[in-house]
Short mmCIF file of C-alpha atoms and ligand atoms in Angstrom, two decimals:
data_model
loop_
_atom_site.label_atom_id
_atom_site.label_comp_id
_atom_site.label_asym_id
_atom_site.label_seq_id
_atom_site.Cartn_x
_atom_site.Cartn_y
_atom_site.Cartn_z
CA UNK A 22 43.32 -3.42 -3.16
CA UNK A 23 39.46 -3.54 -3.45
CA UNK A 24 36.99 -0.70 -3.14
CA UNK A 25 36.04 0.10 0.36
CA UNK A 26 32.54 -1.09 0.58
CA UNK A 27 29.85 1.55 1.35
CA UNK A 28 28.00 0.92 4.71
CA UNK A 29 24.42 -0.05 4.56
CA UNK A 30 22.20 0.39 7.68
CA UNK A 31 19.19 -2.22 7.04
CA UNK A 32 16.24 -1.15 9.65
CA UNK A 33 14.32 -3.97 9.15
CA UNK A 34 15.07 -8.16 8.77
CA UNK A 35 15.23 -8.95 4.98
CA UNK A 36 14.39 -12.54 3.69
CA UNK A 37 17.40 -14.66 4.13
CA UNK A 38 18.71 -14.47 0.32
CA UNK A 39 18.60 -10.84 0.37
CA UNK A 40 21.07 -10.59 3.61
CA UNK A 41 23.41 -12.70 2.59
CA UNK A 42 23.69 -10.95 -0.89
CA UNK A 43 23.66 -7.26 1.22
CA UNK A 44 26.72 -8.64 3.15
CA UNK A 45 28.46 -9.72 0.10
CA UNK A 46 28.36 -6.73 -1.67
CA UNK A 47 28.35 -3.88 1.00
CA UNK A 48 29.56 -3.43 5.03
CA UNK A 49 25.77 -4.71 5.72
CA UNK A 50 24.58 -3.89 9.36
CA UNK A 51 21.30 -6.19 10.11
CA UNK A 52 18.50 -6.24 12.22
CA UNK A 53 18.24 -9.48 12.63
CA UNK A 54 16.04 -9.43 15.67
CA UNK A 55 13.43 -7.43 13.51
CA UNK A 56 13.00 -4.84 16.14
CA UNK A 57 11.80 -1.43 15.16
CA UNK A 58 14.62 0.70 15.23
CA UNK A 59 14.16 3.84 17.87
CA UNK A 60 14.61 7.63 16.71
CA UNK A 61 18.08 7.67 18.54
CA UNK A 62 19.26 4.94 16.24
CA UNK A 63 17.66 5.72 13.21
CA UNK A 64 19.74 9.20 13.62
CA UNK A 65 23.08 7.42 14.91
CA UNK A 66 22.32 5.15 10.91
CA UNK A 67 21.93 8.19 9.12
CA UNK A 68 25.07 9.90 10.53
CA UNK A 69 27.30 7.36 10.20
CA UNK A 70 25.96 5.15 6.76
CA UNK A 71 26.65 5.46 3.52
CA UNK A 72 23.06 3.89 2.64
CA UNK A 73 19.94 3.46 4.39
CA UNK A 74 17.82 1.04 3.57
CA UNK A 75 14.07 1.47 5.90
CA UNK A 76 11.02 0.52 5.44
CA UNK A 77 7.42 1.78 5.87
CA UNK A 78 7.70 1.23 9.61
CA UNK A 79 10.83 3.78 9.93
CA UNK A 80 9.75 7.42 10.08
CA UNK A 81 12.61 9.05 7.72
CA UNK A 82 11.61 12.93 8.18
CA UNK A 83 12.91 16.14 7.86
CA UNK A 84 14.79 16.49 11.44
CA UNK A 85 16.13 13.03 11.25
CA UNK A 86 17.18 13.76 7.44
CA UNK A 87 18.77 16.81 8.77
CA UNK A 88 21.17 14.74 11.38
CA UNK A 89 22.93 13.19 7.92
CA UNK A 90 26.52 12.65 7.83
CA UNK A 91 29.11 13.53 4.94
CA UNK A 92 28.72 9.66 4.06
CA UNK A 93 24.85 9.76 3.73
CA UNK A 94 24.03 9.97 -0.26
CA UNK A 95 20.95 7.48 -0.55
CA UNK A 96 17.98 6.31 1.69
CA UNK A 97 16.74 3.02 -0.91
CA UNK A 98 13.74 2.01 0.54
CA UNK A 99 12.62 -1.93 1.12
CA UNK A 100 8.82 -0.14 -0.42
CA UNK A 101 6.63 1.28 -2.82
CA UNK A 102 5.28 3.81 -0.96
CA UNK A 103 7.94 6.68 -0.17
CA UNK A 104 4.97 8.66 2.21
CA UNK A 105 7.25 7.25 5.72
CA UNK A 106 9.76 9.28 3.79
CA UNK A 107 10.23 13.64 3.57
CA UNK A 108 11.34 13.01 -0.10
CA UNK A 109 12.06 17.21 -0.61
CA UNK A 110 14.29 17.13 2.35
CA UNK A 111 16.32 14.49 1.71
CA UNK A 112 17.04 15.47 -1.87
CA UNK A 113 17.60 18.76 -0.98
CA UNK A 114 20.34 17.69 0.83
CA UNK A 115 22.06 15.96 -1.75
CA UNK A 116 20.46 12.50 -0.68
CA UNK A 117 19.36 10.17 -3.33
CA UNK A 118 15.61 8.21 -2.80
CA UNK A 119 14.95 5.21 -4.57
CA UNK A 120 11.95 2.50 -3.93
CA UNK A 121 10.76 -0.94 -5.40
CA UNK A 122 8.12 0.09 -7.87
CA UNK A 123 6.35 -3.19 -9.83
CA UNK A 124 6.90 -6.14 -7.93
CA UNK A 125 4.12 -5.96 -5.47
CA UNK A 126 1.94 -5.07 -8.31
CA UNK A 127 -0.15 -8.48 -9.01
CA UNK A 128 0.83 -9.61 -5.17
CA UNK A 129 -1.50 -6.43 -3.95
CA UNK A 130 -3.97 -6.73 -6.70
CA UNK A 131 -4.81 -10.14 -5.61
CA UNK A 132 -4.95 -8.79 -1.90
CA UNK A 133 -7.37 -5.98 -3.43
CA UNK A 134 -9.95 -8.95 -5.26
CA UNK A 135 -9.32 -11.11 -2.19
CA UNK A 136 -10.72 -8.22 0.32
CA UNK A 137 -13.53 -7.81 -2.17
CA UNK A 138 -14.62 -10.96 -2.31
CA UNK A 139 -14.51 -11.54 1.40
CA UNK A 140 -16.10 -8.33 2.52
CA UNK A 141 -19.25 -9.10 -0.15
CA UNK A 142 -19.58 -12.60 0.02
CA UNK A 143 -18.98 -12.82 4.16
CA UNK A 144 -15.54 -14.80 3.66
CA UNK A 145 -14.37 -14.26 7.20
CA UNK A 146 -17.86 -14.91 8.98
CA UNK A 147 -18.25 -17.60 7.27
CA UNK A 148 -14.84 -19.26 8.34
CA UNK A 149 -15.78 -18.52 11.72
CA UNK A 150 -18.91 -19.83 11.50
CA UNK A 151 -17.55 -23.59 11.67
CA UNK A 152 -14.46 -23.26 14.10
CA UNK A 153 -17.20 -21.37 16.65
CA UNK A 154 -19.39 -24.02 16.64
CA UNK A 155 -22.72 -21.47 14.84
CA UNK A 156 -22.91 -23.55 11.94
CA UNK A 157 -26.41 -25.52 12.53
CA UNK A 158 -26.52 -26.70 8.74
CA UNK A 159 -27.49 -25.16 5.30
CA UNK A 160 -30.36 -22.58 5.79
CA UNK A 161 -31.71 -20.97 2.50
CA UNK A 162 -31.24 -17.38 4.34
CA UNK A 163 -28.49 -17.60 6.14
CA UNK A 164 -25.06 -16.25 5.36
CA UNK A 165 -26.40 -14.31 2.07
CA UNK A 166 -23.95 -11.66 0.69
CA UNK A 167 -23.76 -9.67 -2.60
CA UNK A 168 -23.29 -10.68 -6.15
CA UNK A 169 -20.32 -9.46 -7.34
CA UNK A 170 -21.10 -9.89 -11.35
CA UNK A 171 -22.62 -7.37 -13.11
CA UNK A 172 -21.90 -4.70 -9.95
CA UNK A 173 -19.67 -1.68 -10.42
CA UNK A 174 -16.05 -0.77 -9.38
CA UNK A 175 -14.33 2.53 -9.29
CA UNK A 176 -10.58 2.52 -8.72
CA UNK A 177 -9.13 5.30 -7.47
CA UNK A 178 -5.73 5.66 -8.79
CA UNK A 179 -5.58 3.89 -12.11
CA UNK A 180 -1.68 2.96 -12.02
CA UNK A 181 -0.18 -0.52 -11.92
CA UNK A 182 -2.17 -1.75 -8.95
CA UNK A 183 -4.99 -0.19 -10.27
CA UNK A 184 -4.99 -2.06 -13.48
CA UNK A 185 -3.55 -4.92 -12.81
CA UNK A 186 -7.32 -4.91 -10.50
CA UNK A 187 -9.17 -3.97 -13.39
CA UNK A 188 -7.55 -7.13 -15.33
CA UNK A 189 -8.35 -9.52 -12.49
CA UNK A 190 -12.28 -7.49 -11.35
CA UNK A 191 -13.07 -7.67 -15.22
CA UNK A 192 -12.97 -10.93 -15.45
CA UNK A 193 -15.15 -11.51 -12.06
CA UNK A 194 -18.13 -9.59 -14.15
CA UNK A 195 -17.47 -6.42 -12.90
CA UNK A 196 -17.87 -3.09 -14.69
CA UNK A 197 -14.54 -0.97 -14.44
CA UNK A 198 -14.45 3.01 -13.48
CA UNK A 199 -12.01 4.55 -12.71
CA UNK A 200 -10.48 8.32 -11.67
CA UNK A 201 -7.15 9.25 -12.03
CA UNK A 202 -5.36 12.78 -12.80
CA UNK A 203 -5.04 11.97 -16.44
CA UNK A 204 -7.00 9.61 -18.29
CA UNK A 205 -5.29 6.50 -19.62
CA UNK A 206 -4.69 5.76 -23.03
CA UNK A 207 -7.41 3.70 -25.87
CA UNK A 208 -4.97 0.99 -26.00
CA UNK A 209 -5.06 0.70 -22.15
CA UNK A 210 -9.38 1.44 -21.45
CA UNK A 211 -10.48 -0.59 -24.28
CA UNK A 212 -9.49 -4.18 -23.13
CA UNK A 213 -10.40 -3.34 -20.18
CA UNK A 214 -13.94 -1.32 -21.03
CA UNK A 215 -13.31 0.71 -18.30
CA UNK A 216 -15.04 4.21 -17.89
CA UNK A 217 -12.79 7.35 -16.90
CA UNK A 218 -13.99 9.91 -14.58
CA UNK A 219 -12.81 13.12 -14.23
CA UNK A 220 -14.42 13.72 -11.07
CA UNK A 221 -14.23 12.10 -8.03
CA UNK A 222 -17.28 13.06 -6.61
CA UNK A 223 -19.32 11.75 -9.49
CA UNK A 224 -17.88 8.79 -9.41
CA UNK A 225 -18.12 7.56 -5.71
CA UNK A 226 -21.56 8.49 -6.03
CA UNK A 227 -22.31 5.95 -9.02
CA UNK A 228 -20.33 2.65 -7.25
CA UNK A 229 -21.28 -0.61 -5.89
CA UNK A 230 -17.69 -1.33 -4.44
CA UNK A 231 -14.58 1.52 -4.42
CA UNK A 232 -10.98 0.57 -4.23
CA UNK A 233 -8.20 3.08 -3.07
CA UNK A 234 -5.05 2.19 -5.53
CA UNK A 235 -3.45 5.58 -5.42
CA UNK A 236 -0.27 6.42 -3.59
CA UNK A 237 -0.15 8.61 -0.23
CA UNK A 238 1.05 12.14 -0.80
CA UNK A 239 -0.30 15.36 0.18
CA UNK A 240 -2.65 15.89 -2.23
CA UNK A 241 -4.30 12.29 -1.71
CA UNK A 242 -4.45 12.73 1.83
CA UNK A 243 -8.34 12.10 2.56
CA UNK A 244 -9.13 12.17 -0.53
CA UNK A 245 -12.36 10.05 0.64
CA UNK A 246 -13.00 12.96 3.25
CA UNK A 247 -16.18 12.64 5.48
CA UNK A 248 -17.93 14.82 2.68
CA UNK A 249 -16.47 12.15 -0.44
CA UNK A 250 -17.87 9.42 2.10
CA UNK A 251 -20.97 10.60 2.32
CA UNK A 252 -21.56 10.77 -1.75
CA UNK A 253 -21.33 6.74 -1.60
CA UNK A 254 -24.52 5.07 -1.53
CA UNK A 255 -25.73 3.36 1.72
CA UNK A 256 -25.11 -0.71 -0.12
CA UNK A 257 -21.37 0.03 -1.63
CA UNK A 258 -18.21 -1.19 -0.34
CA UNK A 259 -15.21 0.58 0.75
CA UNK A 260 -11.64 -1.60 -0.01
CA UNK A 261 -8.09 -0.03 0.81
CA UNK A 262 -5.19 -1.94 0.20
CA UNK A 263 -3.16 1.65 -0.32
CA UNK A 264 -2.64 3.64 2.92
CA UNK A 265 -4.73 4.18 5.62
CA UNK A 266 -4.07 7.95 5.40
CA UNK A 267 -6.01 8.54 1.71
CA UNK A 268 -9.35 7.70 3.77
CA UNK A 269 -10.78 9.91 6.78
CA UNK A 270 -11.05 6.48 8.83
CA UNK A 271 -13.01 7.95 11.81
CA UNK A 272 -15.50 9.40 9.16
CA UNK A 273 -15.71 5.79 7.66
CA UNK A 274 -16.07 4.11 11.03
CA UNK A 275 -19.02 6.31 12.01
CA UNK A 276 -20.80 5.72 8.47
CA UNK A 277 -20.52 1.53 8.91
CA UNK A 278 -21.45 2.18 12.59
CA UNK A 279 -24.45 3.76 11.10
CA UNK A 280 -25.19 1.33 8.94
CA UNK A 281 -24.68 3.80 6.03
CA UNK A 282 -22.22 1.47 3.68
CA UNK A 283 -22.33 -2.35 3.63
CA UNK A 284 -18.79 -2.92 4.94
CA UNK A 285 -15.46 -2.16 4.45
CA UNK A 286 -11.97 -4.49 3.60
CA UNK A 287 -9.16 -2.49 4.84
CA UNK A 288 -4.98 -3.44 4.39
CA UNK A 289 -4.08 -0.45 5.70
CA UNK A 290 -4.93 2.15 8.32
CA UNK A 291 -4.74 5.78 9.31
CA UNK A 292 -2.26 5.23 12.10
CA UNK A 293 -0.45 1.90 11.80
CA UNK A 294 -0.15 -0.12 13.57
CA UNK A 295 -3.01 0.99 15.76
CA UNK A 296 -6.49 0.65 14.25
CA UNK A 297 -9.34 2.58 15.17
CA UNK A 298 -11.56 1.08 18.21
CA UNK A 299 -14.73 1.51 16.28
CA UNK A 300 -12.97 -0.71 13.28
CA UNK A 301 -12.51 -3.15 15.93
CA UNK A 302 -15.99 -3.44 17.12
CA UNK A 303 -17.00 -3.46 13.58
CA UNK A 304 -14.72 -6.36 12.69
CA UNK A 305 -15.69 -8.29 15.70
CA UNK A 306 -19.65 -8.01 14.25
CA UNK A 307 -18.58 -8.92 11.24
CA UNK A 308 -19.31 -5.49 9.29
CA UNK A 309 -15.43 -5.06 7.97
CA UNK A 310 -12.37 -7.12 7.03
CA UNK A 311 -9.66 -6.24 8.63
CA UNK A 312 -6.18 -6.91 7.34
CA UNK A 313 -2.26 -6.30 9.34
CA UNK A 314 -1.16 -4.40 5.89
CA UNK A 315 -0.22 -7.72 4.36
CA UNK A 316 -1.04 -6.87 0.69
CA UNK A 317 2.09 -7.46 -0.69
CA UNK A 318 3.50 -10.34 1.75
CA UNK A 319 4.48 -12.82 -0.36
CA UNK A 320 7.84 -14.74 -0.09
CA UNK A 321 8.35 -13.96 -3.68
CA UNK A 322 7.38 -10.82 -3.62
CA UNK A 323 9.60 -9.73 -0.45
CA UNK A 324 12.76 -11.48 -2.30
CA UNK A 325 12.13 -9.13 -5.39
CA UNK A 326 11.57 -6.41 -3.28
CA UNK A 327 15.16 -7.10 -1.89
CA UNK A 328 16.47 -7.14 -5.66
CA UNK A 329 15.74 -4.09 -6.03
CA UNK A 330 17.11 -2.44 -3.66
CA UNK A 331 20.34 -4.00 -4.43
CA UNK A 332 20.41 -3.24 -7.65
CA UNK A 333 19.70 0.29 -6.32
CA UNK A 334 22.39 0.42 -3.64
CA UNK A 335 24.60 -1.15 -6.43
CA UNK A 336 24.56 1.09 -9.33
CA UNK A 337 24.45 3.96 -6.97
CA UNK A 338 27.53 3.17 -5.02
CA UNK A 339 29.36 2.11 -9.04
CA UNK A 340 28.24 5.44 -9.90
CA UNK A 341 25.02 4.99 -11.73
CA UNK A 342 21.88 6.67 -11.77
CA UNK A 343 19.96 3.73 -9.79
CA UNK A 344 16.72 2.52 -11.78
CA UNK A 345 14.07 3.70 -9.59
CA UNK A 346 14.82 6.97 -8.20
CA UNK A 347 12.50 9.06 -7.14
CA UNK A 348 12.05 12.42 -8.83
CA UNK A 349 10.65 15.78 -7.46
CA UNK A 350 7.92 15.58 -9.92
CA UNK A 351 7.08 12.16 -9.10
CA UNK A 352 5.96 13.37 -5.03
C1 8YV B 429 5.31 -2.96 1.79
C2 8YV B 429 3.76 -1.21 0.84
O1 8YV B 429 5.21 -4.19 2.39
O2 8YV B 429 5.55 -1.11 -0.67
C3 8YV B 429 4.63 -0.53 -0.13
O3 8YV B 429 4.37 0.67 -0.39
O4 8YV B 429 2.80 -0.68 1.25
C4 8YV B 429 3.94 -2.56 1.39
O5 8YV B 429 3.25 -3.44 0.61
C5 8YV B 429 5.95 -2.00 2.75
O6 8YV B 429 5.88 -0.70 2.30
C6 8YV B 429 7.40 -2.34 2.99
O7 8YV B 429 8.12 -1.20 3.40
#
């Protein structure tokens, strides 16, 4: 007689392939209608499941953590990002946390060039333009953005997504900063010419456009605080393709309503998925690019994501130490 087959709670609708492969291998229950699963059944998953499998939408805290069953050993997440997740209280209670690092890598990079280019060279206006019936013909004024070549970008959080920007903004023209809590390696800077910097501030202070790459954990939380925003000068760029939570977004708001940065291209927002009414106005004029956290939605990408976390469920349930768990000294 076979193994009984662990039971996998699956918050969120999964690409086709990765179902049917979930129901093969484990007792797979589905949300197939793709609604957000409530608190009260988010608790009734994790006291009855073996596995739970959420994603950035589910709020996986410390009083829901504490409702586990007996059967709950591992919360594998369909995600990168582990912040909808209280990573210390799960593993203090004996619960395993695993994510999908590297596949959304070049998917979010190109997300991360894309917002640049559209928030400096007026992408979205511009497709408007046409479709709304303002385009009166070629005027040599009209429509004008910023040069991207030659200009300067500093990438906060130099890690996969960071660099795999730097590849792709390096060969656009642009000059490559960077801050991170330890300073890459020769091997890694020197293709790359990038610049390290060991301090923030400094840094921010010296861009034309700033990218947030870094993840979303207490000690990132505003990292661009009202007083960080403030060091940027009045023509650079803000882009986040990261979380909303790393930038004080009412203290961004009020600088672009004040006409103190250019614009802004923003995946991702302080309190998903609401967005911030003065973001709204300031899309509607045109200042910012707004995005529905779609940095990583690509069919490909979504199927690899689902990989993963089978291959995580998998070797956990056989045994294993899964391949991307996450470690205390990783949060
Ligand atoms: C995912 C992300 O789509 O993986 C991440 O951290 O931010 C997204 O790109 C989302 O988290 C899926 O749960």
């Amino acid at each position: 007689m076979g193994k009984k087959k662990p039971l996998v709670v699956v918050t969120r609708k999964l690409p086709d392939v990765v179902e049917t492969r979930m129901c093969e291998l484990f007792d797979t229950r589905l949300n197939v209608d793709d609604k957000p699963m409530s608190p009260a059944q988010l608790a009734e998953a994790v006291r009855t499941a073996d596995v739970l499998v959420p994603t950035v939408t589910d709020r996986i805290d410390a009083g829901l953590i504490a409702q586990a069953g007996e059967r709950m050993k591992l919360i594998a997440n369909f995600g990168n990002g582990v912040d909808n997740i209280d990573v210390s209280a799960a593993l203090k209670r004996g619960v395993t946390v695993t994510n999908t690092p590297g596949v959304l890598t070049e998917d979010t990079a190109d997300m991360t060039m894309a917002l640049i280019l559209a928030v400096t060279r007026r992408i979205v206006e511009g497709a408007h333009a046409i479709p709304s019936g303002e385009w009166a013909g070629w005027s040599p004024t009209w429509m004008l953005g910023a040069r991207i070549t030659g200009k300067r970008l500093g990438i906060v959080g130099m890690g996969r997504i960071g660099q795999a920007l730097a590849r792709r903004a390096k060969s656009f023209g642009l000059s490559i900063h960077y801050h991170n809590r330890r300073r890459l390696s020769a091997a890694v800077e020197e293709p790359l010419e990038a610049t390290w910097w060991d301090s923030l501030d400094q840094m921010l202070a010296r861009m034309d456009i700033v990218s947030v790459n870094c993840p979303h954990t207490p000690a990132t939380y505003h990292l661009l605080s009202a007083r960080r925003l403030k060091l940027l000068r009045p023509n650079a760029y803000v882009i986040n393709t990261a979380r909303g939570e790393i930038i004080d977004e009412n203290a961004l708001a009020r600088m672009l309503e004040a006409g103190d940065l250019a614009g802004a291209g923003l995946d991702v927002f302080e309190h998903e998925p609401a967005v911030s009414p003065k973001l709204l106005k300031l899309a509607k004029a045109g200042k910012v690019t707004l995005l529905p956290h779609m940095g990583s939605a690509t069919h490909e990408g979504r199927i690899d994501m689902g990989e993963k976390v089978i291959i995580n469920v998998k070797t956990f349930m056989d045994g294993h130490r899964p391949p991307d768990r996450i470690l205390p000294s990783m949060l």
